[in-house]
Amino acid sequence: MSTDLLPEALRRSIAADLEPVRPLPPAWRRTLQAA
């Protein structure tokens, strides 16, 4: 689903950047995993 909006590499980069700062909101996390 999100793959249409963001390339996988970019999504992983965003997740890697945000995860250490604070837990991702559940909706954000589901969006990353669902794609």
mmCIF file of N, CA and C in Angstrom:
data_model
loop_
_atom_site.group_PDB
_atom_site.id
_atom_site.type_symbol
_atom_site.label_atom_id
_atom_site.label_comp_id
_atom_site.label_asym_id
_atom_site.label_seq_id
_atom_site.Cartn_x
_atom_site.Cartn_y
_atom_site.Cartn_z
ATOM 1 N N MET A 1 0.839 -1.203 0.000
ATOM 2 C CA MET A 1 0.000 0.000 0.000
ATOM 3 C C MET A 1 0.872 1.249 0.000
ATOM 4 N N SER A 2 1.705 1.399 1.005
ATOM 5 C CA SER A 2 2.596 2.563 1.076
ATOM 6 C C SER A 2 3.663 2.514 -0.009
ATOM 7 N N THR A 3 3.903 1.323 -0.544
ATOM 8 C CA THR A 3 4.936 1.177 -1.555
ATOM 9 C C THR A 3 4.657 2.087 -2.739
ATOM 10 N N ASP A 4 3.378 2.377 -2.989
ATOM 11 C CA ASP A 4 3.034 3.266 -4.091
ATOM 12 C C ASP A 4 3.479 4.699 -3.800
ATOM 13 N N LEU A 5 3.552 5.032 -2.517
ATOM 14 C CA LEU A 5 3.885 6.403 -2.134
ATOM 15 C C LEU A 5 5.374 6.564 -1.870
ATOM 16 N N LEU A 6 5.960 5.593 -1.198
ATOM 17 C CA LEU A 6 7.374 5.694 -0.841
ATOM 18 C C LEU A 6 8.112 4.422 -1.242
ATOM 19 N N PRO A 7 9.263 4.561 -1.890
ATOM 20 C CA PRO A 7 10.091 3.394 -2.183
ATOM 21 C C PRO A 7 10.467 2.681 -0.896
ATOM 22 N N GLU A 8 10.654 1.374 -0.975
ATOM 23 C CA GLU A 8 10.953 0.586 0.224
ATOM 24 C C GLU A 8 12.185 1.109 0.943
ATOM 25 N N ALA A 9 13.217 1.443 0.187
ATOM 26 C CA ALA A 9 14.450 1.937 0.803
ATOM 27 C C ALA A 9 14.198 3.221 1.585
ATOM 28 N N LEU A 10 13.361 4.088 1.019
ATOM 29 C CA LEU A 10 13.074 5.352 1.694
ATOM 30 C C LEU A 10 12.272 5.099 2.962
ATOM 31 N N ARG A 11 11.281 4.190 2.876
ATOM 32 C CA ARG A 11 10.485 3.867 4.056
ATOM 33 C C ARG A 11 11.377 3.307 5.158
ATOM 34 N N ARG A 12 12.310 2.440 4.781
ATOM 35 C CA ARG A 12 13.210 1.849 5.785
ATOM 36 C C ARG A 12 14.114 2.914 6.382
ATOM 37 N N SER A 13 14.545 3.846 5.546
ATOM 38 C CA SER A 13 15.407 4.923 6.028
ATOM 39 C C SER A 13 14.662 5.778 7.040
ATOM 40 N N ILE A 14 13.409 6.104 6.717
ATOM 41 C CA ILE A 14 12.590 6.904 7.635
ATOM 42 C C ILE A 14 12.400 6.154 8.942
ATOM 43 N N ALA A 15 12.069 4.875 8.853
ATOM 44 C CA ALA A 15 11.847 4.075 10.054
ATOM 45 C C ALA A 15 13.120 4.013 10.891
ATOM 46 N N ALA A 16 14.260 3.835 10.231
ATOM 47 C CA ALA A 16 15.528 3.744 10.944
ATOM 48 C C ALA A 16 15.864 5.070 11.623
ATOM 49 N N ASP A 17 15.475 6.171 10.983
ATOM 50 C CA ASP A 17 15.754 7.489 11.559
ATOM 51 C C ASP A 17 14.849 7.779 12.752
ATOM 52 N N LEU A 18 13.592 7.352 12.670
ATOM 53 C CA LEU A 18 12.622 7.698 13.705
ATOM 54 C C LEU A 18 12.652 6.730 14.879
ATOM 55 N N GLU A 19 12.868 5.454 14.610
ATOM 56 C CA GLU A 19 12.763 4.430 15.649
ATOM 57 C C GLU A 19 13.627 4.719 16.871
ATOM 58 N N PRO A 20 14.919 5.096 16.691
ATOM 59 C CA PRO A 20 15.753 5.354 17.876
ATOM 60 C C PRO A 20 15.271 6.560 18.685
ATOM 61 N N VAL A 21 14.604 7.485 18.041
ATOM 62 C CA VAL A 21 14.172 8.700 18.728
ATOM 63 C C VAL A 21 13.019 8.398 19.671
ATOM 64 N N ARG A 22 12.039 7.681 19.172
ATOM 65 C CA ARG A 22 10.859 7.337 19.968
ATOM 66 C C ARG A 22 10.101 6.240 19.238
ATOM 67 N N PRO A 23 9.288 5.469 19.951
ATOM 68 C CA PRO A 23 8.502 4.428 19.281
ATOM 69 C C PRO A 23 7.589 5.058 18.232
ATOM 70 N N LEU A 24 7.479 4.394 17.095
ATOM 71 C CA LEU A 24 6.585 4.905 16.067
ATOM 72 C C LEU A 24 5.143 4.747 16.513
ATOM 73 N N PRO A 25 4.287 5.679 16.150
ATOM 74 C CA PRO A 25 2.863 5.513 16.430
ATOM 75 C C PRO A 25 2.372 4.208 15.802
ATOM 76 N N PRO A 26 1.459 3.502 16.452
ATOM 77 C CA PRO A 26 0.986 2.207 15.940
ATOM 78 C C PRO A 26 0.538 2.291 14.484
ATOM 79 N N ALA A 27 -0.152 3.354 14.119
ATOM 80 C CA ALA A 27 -0.639 3.484 12.744
ATOM 81 C C ALA A 27 0.524 3.580 11.761
ATOM 82 N N TRP A 28 1.541 4.335 12.116
ATOM 83 C CA TRP A 28 2.733 4.495 11.278
ATOM 84 C C TRP A 28 3.415 3.139 11.119
ATOM 85 N N ARG A 29 3.543 2.422 12.264
ATOM 86 C CA ARG A 29 4.206 1.118 12.231
ATOM 87 C C ARG A 29 3.432 0.144 11.349
ATOM 88 N N ARG A 30 2.102 0.134 11.472
ATOM 89 C CA ARG A 30 1.286 -0.752 10.631
ATOM 90 C C ARG A 30 1.450 -0.395 9.165
ATOM 91 N N THR A 31 1.534 0.893 8.879
ATOM 92 C CA THR A 31 1.693 1.329 7.494
ATOM 93 C C THR A 31 3.005 0.812 6.919
ATOM 94 N N LEU A 32 4.063 0.879 7.710
ATOM 95 C CA LEU A 32 5.365 0.408 7.240
ATOM 96 C C LEU A 32 5.350 -1.100 7.027
ATOM 97 N N GLN A 33 4.725 -1.834 7.952
ATOM 98 C CA GLN A 33 4.723 -3.292 7.868
ATOM 99 C C GLN A 33 3.768 -3.792 6.787
ATOM 100 N N ALA A 34 2.664 -3.070 6.571
ATOM 101 C CA ALA A 34 1.654 -3.526 5.616
ATOM 102 C C ALA A 34 2.146 -3.408 4.176
ATOM 103 N N ALA A 35 3.013 -2.453 3.917
ATOM 104 C CA ALA A 35 3.473 -2.226 2.551
ATOM 105 C C ALA A 35 4.377 -3.359 2.069
#
